[in-house]
PDB file of C-alpha atoms in Angstrom:
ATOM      1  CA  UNK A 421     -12.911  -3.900  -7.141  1.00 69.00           C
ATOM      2  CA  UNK A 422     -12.218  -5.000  -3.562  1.00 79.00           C
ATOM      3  CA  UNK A 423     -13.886  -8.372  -2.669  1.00 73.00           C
ATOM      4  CA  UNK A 424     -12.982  -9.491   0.832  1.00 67.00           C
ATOM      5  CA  UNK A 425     -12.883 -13.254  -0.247  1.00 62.00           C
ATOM      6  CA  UNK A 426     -10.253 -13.082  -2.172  1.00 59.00           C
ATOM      7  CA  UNK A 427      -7.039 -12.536  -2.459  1.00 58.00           C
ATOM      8  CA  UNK A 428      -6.161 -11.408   1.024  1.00 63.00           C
ATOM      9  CA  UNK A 429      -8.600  -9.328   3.293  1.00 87.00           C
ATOM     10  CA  UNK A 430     -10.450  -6.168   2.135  1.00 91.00           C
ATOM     11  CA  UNK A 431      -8.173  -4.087   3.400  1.00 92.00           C
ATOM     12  CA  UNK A 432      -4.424  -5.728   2.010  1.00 90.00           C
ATOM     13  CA  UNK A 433      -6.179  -5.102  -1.135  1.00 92.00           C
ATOM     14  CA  UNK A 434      -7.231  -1.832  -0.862  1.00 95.00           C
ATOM     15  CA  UNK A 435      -3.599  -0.788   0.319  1.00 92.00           C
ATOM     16  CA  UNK A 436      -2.195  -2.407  -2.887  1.00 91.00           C
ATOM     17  CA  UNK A 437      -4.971  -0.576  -5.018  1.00 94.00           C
ATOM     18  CA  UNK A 438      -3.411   3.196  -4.049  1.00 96.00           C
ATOM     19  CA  UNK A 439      -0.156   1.433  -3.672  1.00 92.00           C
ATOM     20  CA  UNK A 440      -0.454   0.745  -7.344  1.00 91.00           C
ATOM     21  CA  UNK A 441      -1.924   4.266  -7.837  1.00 94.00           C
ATOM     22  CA  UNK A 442       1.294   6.057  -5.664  1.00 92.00           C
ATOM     23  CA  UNK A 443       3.717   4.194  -8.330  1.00 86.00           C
ATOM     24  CA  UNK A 444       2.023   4.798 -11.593  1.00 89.00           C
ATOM     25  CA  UNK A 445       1.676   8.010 -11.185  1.00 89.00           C
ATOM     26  CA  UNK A 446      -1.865   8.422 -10.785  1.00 94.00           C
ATOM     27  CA  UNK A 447      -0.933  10.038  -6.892  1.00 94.00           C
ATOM     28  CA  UNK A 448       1.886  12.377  -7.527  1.00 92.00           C
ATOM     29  CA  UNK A 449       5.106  13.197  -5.009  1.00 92.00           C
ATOM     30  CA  UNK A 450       3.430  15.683  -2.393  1.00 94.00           C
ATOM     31  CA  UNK A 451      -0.536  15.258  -3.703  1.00 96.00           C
ATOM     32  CA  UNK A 452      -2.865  14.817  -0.857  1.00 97.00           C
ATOM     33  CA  UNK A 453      -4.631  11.809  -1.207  1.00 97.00           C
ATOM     34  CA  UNK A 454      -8.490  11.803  -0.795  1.00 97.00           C
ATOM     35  CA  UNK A 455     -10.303  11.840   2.454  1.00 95.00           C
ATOM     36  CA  UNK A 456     -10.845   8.711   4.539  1.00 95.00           C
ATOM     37  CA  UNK A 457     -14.785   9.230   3.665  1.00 95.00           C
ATOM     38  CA  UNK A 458     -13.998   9.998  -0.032  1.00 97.00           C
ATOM     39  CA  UNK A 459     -12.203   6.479  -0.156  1.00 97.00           C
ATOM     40  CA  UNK A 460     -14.704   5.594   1.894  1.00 95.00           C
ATOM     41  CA  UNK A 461     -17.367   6.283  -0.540  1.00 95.00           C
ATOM     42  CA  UNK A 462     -15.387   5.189  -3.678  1.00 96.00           C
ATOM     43  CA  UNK A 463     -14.810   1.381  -2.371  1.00 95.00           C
ATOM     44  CA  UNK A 464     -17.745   1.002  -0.109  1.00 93.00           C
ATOM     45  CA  UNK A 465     -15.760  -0.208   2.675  1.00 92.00           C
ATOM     46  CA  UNK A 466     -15.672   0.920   6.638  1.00 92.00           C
ATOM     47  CA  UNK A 467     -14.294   3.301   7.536  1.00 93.00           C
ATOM     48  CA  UNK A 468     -11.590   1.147   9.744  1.00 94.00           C
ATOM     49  CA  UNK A 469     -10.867  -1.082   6.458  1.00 93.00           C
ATOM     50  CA  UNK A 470      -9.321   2.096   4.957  1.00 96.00           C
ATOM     51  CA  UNK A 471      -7.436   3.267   8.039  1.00 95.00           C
ATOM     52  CA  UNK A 472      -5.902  -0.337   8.300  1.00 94.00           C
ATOM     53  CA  UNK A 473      -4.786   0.282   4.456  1.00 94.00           C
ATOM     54  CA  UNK A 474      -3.526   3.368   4.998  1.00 96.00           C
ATOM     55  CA  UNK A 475      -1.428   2.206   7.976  1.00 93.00           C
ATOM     56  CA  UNK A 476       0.155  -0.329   5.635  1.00 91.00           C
ATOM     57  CA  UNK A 477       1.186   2.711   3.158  1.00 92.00           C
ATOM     58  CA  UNK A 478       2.068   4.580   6.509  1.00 90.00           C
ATOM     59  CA  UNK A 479       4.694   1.963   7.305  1.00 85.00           C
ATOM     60  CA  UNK A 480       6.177   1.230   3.799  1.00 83.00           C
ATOM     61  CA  UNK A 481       7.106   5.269   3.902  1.00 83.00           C
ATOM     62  CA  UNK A 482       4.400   5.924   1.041  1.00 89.00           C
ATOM     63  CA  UNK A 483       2.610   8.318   2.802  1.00 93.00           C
ATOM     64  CA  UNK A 484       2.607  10.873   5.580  1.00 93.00           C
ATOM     65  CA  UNK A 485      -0.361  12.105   7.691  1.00 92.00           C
ATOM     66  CA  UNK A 486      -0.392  15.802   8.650  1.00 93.00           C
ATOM     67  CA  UNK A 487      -2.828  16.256  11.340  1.00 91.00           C
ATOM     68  CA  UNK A 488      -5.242  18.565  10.643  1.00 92.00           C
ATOM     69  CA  UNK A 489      -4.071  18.415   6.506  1.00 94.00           C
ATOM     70  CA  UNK A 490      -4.712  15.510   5.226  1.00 94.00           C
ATOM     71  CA  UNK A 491      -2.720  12.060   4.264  1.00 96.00           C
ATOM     72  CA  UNK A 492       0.001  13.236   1.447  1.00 96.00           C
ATOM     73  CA  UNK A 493       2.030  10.991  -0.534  1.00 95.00           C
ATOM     74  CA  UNK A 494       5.765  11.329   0.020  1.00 91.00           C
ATOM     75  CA  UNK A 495       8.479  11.866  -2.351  1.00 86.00           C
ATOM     76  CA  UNK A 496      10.128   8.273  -2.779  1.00 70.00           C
ATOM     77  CA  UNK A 497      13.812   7.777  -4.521  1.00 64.00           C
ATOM     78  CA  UNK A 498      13.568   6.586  -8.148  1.00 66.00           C
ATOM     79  CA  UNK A 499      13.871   2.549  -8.381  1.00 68.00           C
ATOM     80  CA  UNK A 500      16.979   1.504 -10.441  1.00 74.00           C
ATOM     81  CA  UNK A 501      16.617  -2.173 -12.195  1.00 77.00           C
ATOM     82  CA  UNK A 502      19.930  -4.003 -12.122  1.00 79.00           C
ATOM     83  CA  UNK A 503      20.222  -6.792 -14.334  1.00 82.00           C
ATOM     84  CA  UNK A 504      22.322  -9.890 -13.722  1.00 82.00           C
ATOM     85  CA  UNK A 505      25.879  -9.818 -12.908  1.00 79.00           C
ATOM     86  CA  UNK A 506      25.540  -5.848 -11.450  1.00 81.00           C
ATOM     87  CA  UNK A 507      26.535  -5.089  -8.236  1.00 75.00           C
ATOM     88  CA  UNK A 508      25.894  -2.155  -6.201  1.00 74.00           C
ATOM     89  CA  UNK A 509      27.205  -0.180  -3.032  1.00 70.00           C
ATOM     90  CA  UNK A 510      26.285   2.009  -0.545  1.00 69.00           C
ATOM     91  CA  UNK A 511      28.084   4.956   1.019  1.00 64.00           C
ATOM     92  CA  UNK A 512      26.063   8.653   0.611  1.00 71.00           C
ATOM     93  CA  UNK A 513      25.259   7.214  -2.911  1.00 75.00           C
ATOM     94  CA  UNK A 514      24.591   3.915  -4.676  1.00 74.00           C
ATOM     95  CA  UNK A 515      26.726   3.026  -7.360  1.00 76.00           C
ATOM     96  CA  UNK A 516      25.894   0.880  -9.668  1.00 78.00           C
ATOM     97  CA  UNK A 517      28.425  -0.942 -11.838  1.00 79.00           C
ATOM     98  CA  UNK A 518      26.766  -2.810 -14.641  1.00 81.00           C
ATOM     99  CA  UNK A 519      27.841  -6.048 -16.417  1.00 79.00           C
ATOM    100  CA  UNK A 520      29.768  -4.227 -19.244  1.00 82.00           C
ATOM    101  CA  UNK A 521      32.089  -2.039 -16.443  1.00 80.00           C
ATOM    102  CA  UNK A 522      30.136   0.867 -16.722  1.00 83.00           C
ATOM    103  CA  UNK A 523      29.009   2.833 -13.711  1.00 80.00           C
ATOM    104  CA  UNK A 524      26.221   4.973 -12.397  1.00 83.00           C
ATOM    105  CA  UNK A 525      25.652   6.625  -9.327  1.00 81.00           C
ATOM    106  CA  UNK A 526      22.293   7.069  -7.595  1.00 81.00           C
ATOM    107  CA  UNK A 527      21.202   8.966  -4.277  1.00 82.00           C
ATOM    108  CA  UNK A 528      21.007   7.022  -0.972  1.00 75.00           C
ATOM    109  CA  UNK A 529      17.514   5.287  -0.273  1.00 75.00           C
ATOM    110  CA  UNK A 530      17.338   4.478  -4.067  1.00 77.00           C
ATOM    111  CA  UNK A 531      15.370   1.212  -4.198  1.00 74.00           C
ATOM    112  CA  UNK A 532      17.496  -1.372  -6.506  1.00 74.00           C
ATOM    113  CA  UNK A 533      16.135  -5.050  -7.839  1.00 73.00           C
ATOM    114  CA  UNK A 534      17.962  -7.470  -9.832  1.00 76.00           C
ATOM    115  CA  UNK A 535      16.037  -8.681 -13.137  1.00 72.00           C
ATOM    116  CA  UNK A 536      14.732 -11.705 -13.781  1.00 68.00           C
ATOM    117  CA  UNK A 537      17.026 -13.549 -16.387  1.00 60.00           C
TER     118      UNK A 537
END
């Protein structure tokens, strides 16, 4: 539910709403996400609340409008967890050499976070 009194304005929260949606799952690589109306209709808010959330998805690389198509979700690289004492580099590829000496090598863009603890 999007209340605009909390946590952050109405639409912040709506953008992390199909934010969370793109990375479970629930919007697939290549979908086309609904309609400005349909979200529209679905959250009750103006119709500028979801083109401000949809700008925010625009600019993280989430999404892509094609004019006269629809908004689509793009395909994103997988993220990699790294745990502590990894290290990674960059060339064409990421590659990942983990604690124990082990390596692994990812495709370029590949998002990669070091775990807590």
């Amino acid at each position: 539910m999007i209340t605009p009194d909390r946590e952050g304005t109405a639409y912040r929260q709506l953008a992390s709403v199909l934010r969370e949606r793109i990375t479970s799952g629930s919007f697939s690589a290549g979908q086309r996400l609904p309609s400005e109306k349909d979200l529209h209709d679905e959250f009750g808010l103006a119709r500028e609340t979801v083109r401000r959330a949809l700008a925010i998805l625009r600019s993280e690389g989430l999404i892509e409008v094609r004019h006269g198509y629809g908004t689509f979700v793009v395909d994103t690289p997988a993220r990699i967890q790294l745990s502590p004492g990894d290290t990674a580099t960059s060339s064409t590829a990421l590659t990942v050499t983990r604690a124990d000496g082990s390596t692994e090598i990812y495709p370029a863009g590949t998002t990669l976070t070091v775990a807590d603890g």
